[in-house]
Coordinates of C-alpha atoms in Angstrom, one line a residue:
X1 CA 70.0 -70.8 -60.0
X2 CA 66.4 -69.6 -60.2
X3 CA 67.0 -68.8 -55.9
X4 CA 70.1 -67.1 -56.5
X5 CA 68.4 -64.2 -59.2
X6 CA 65.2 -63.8 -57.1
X7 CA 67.5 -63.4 -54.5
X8 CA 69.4 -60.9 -56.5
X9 CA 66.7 -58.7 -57.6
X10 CA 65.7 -57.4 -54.0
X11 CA 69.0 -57.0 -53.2
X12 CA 69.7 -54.8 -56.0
X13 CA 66.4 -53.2 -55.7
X14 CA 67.3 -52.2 -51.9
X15 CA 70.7 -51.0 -52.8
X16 CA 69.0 -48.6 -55.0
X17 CA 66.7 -47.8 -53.0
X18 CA 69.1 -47.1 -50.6
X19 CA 71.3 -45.1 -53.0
X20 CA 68.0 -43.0 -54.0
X21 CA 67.3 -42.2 -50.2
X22 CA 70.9 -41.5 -49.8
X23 CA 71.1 -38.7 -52.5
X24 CA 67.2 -37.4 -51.1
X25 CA 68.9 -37.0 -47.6
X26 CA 72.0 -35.6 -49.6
X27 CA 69.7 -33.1 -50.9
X28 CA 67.4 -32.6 -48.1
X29 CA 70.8 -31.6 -45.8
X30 CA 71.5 -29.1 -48.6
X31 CA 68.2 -27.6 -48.9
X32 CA 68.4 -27.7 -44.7
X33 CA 72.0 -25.9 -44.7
X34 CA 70.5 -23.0 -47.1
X35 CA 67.8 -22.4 -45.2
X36 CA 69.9 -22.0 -42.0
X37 CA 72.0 -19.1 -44.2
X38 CA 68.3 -18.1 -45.2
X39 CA 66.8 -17.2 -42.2
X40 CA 69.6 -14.7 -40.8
X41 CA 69.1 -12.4 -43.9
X42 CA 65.2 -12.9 -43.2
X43 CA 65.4 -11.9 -39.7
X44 CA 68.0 -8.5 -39.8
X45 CA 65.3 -7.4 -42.7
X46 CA 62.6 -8.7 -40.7
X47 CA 64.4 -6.6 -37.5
X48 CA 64.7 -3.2 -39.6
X49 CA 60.9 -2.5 -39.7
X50 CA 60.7 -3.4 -36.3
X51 CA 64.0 -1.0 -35.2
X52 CA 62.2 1.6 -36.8
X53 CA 59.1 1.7 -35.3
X54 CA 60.8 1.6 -32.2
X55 CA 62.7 4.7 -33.1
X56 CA 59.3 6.2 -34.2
X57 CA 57.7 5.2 -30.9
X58 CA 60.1 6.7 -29.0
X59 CA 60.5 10.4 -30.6
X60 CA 56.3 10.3 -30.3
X61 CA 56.8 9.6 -26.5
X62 CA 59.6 12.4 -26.6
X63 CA 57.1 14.9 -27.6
X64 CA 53.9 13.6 -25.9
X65 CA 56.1 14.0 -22.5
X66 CA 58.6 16.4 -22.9
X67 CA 56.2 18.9 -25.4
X68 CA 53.5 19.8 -22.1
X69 CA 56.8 20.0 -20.0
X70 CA 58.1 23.2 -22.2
X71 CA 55.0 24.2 -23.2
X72 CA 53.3 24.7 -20.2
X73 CA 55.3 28.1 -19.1
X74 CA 54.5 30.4 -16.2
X75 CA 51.7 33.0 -17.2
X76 CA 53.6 35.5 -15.9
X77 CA 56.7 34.7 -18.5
X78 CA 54.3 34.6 -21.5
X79 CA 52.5 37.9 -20.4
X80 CA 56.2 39.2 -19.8
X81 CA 54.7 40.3 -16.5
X82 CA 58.2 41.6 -14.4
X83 CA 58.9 40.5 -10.7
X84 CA 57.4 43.4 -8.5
X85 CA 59.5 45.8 -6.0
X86 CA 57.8 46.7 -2.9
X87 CA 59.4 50.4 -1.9
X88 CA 59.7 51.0 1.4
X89 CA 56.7 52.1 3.5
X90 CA 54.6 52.4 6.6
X91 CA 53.4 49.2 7.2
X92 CA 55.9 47.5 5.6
X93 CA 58.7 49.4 6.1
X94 CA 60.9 46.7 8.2
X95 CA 60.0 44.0 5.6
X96 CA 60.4 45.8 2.4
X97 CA 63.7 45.0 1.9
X98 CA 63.7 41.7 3.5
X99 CA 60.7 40.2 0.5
X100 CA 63.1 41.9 -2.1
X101 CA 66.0 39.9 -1.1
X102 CA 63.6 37.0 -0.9
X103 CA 62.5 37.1 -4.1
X104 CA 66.3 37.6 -5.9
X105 CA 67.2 34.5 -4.3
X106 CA 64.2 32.7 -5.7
X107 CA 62.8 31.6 -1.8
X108 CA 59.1 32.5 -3.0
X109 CA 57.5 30.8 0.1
X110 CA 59.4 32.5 2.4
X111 CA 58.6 36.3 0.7
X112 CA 54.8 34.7 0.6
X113 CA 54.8 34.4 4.2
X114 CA 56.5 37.6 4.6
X115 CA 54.3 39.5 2.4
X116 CA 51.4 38.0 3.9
X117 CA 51.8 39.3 7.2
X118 CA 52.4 43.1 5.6
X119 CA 49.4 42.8 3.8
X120 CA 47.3 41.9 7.2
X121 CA 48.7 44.7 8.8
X122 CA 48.4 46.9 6.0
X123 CA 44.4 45.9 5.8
X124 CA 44.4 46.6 9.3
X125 CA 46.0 50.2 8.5
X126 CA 43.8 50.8 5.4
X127 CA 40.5 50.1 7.7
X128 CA 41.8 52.5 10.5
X129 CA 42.9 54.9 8.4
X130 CA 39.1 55.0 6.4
X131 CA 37.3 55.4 10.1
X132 CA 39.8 57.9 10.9
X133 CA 39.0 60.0 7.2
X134 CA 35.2 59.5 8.2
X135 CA 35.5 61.1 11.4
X136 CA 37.7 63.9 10.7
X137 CA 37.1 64.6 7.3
X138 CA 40.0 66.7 6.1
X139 CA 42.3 66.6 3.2
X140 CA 45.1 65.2 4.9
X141 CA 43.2 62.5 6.5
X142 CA 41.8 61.5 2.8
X143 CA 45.3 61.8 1.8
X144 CA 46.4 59.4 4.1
X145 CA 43.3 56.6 3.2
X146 CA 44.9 57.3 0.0
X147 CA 48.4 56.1 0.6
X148 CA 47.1 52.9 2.9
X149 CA 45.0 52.1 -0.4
X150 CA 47.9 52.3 -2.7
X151 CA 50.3 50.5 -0.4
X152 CA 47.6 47.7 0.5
X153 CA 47.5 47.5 -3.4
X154 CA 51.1 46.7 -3.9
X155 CA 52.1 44.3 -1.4
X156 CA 48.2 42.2 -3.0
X157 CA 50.1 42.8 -6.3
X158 CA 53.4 41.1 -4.6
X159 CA 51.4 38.6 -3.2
X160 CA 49.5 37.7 -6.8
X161 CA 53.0 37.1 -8.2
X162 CA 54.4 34.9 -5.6
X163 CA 50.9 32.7 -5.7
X164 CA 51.7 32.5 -9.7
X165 CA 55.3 32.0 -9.1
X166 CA 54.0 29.1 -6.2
X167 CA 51.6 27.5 -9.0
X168 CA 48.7 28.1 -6.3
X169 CA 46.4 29.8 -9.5
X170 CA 43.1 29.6 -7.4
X171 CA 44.9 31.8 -4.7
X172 CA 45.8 34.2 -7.2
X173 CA 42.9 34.2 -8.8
X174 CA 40.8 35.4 -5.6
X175 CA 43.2 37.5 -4.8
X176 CA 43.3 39.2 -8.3
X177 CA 39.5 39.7 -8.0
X178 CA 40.3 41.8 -4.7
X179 CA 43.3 43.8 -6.6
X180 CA 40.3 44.7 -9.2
X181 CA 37.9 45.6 -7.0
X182 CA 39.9 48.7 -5.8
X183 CA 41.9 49.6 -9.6
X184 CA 41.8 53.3 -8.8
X185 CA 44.8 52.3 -6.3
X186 CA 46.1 49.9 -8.4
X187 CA 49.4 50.3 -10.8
X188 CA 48.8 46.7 -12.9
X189 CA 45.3 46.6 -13.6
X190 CA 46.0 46.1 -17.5
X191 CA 48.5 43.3 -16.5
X192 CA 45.9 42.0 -13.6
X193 CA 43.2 41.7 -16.6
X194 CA 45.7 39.8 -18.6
X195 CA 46.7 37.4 -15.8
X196 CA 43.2 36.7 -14.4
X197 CA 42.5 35.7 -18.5
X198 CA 45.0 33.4 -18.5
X199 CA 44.5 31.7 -15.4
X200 CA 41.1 30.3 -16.3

């Protein structure tokens, strides 16, 4: 009889132990189930911030890239600085029209090249034309040293718009030194001031 209770008391001892571990797993699979309902309203909070600062980032890229792009306008739009007209002339007579055109249908390189080769011919005219004032020496020969001057000036006026037009500002800028060197002859020297400002 004595066998049969100490046999009895272990067993009942492990039955409630295994009853006690049996309602901690119980409760351990509960607390385990909450936290798995936990965690997704944890992680769409924890995903808001983050969203956000995503949608921060990307309007601060928006302006860091797209601001210089709208910003940085042609100096000849900000100094509302018109597209020239060459008029028809001596040494440019054939071509006058022709750069015009040109220029209407936006093809700056091709009225570039164009007005590059008036302008050589024209410096070719003005030089001629000053030799031919120094040796004759009347009014009409002034008159016409005159005219070469004035027509030299427009087509370097032409030209200064199409290197701005081009983006080539060092061009334009050398050339704009030229235009200022002879401003008596010159119709844009306020503009040429304005533009050789804003090109530094």
């Amino acid at each position: 009889m004595e066998q049969n209770e100490t046999t009895m008391v272990p067993q009942d001892e492990l039955t409630d132990r295994i009853a006690s571990r049996l309602g901690a797993r119980q409760q351990k699979l509960e607390q385990m189930e909450q936290w798995d309902k936990a965690p997704a309203k944890r992680t769409t909070t924890r995903l808001r911030p983050l969203f956000v600062c995503l949608a921060v980032a990307a309007c601060l890229a928006a302006v860091v890239w797209v601001a210089p792009w709208q910003s940085s306008t042609n100096p000849l739009d900000e100094l509302g600085i018109g597209t020239p007209e060459i008029t028809v002339y001596r040494s440019a007579s054939s071509d006058a029209n022709a750069i015009n055109a040109l220029i209407d249908q936006g093809k700056y390189e091709e009225a570039l090249n164009k007005v590059e080769a008036a302008l050589a011919h024209s410096d070719d005219e003005v030089s001629l034309a000053e030799e031919f004032a120094d040796a004759v020496g009347d009014d009409e020969a002034i008159y016409d040293t005159m005219l070469a001057y004035q027509e030299n000036a427009q087509l370097r006026w032409m030209k200064i718009y199409l290197l701005v037009k081009l983006e080539l500002n060092k061009d334009a800028k050398r050339e704009l030194k030229t235009y200022l060197r002879y401003r008596e002859f010159a119709e844009h020297v306020d503009e040429a001031e304005e533009l050789r400002k804003a090109l530094k």
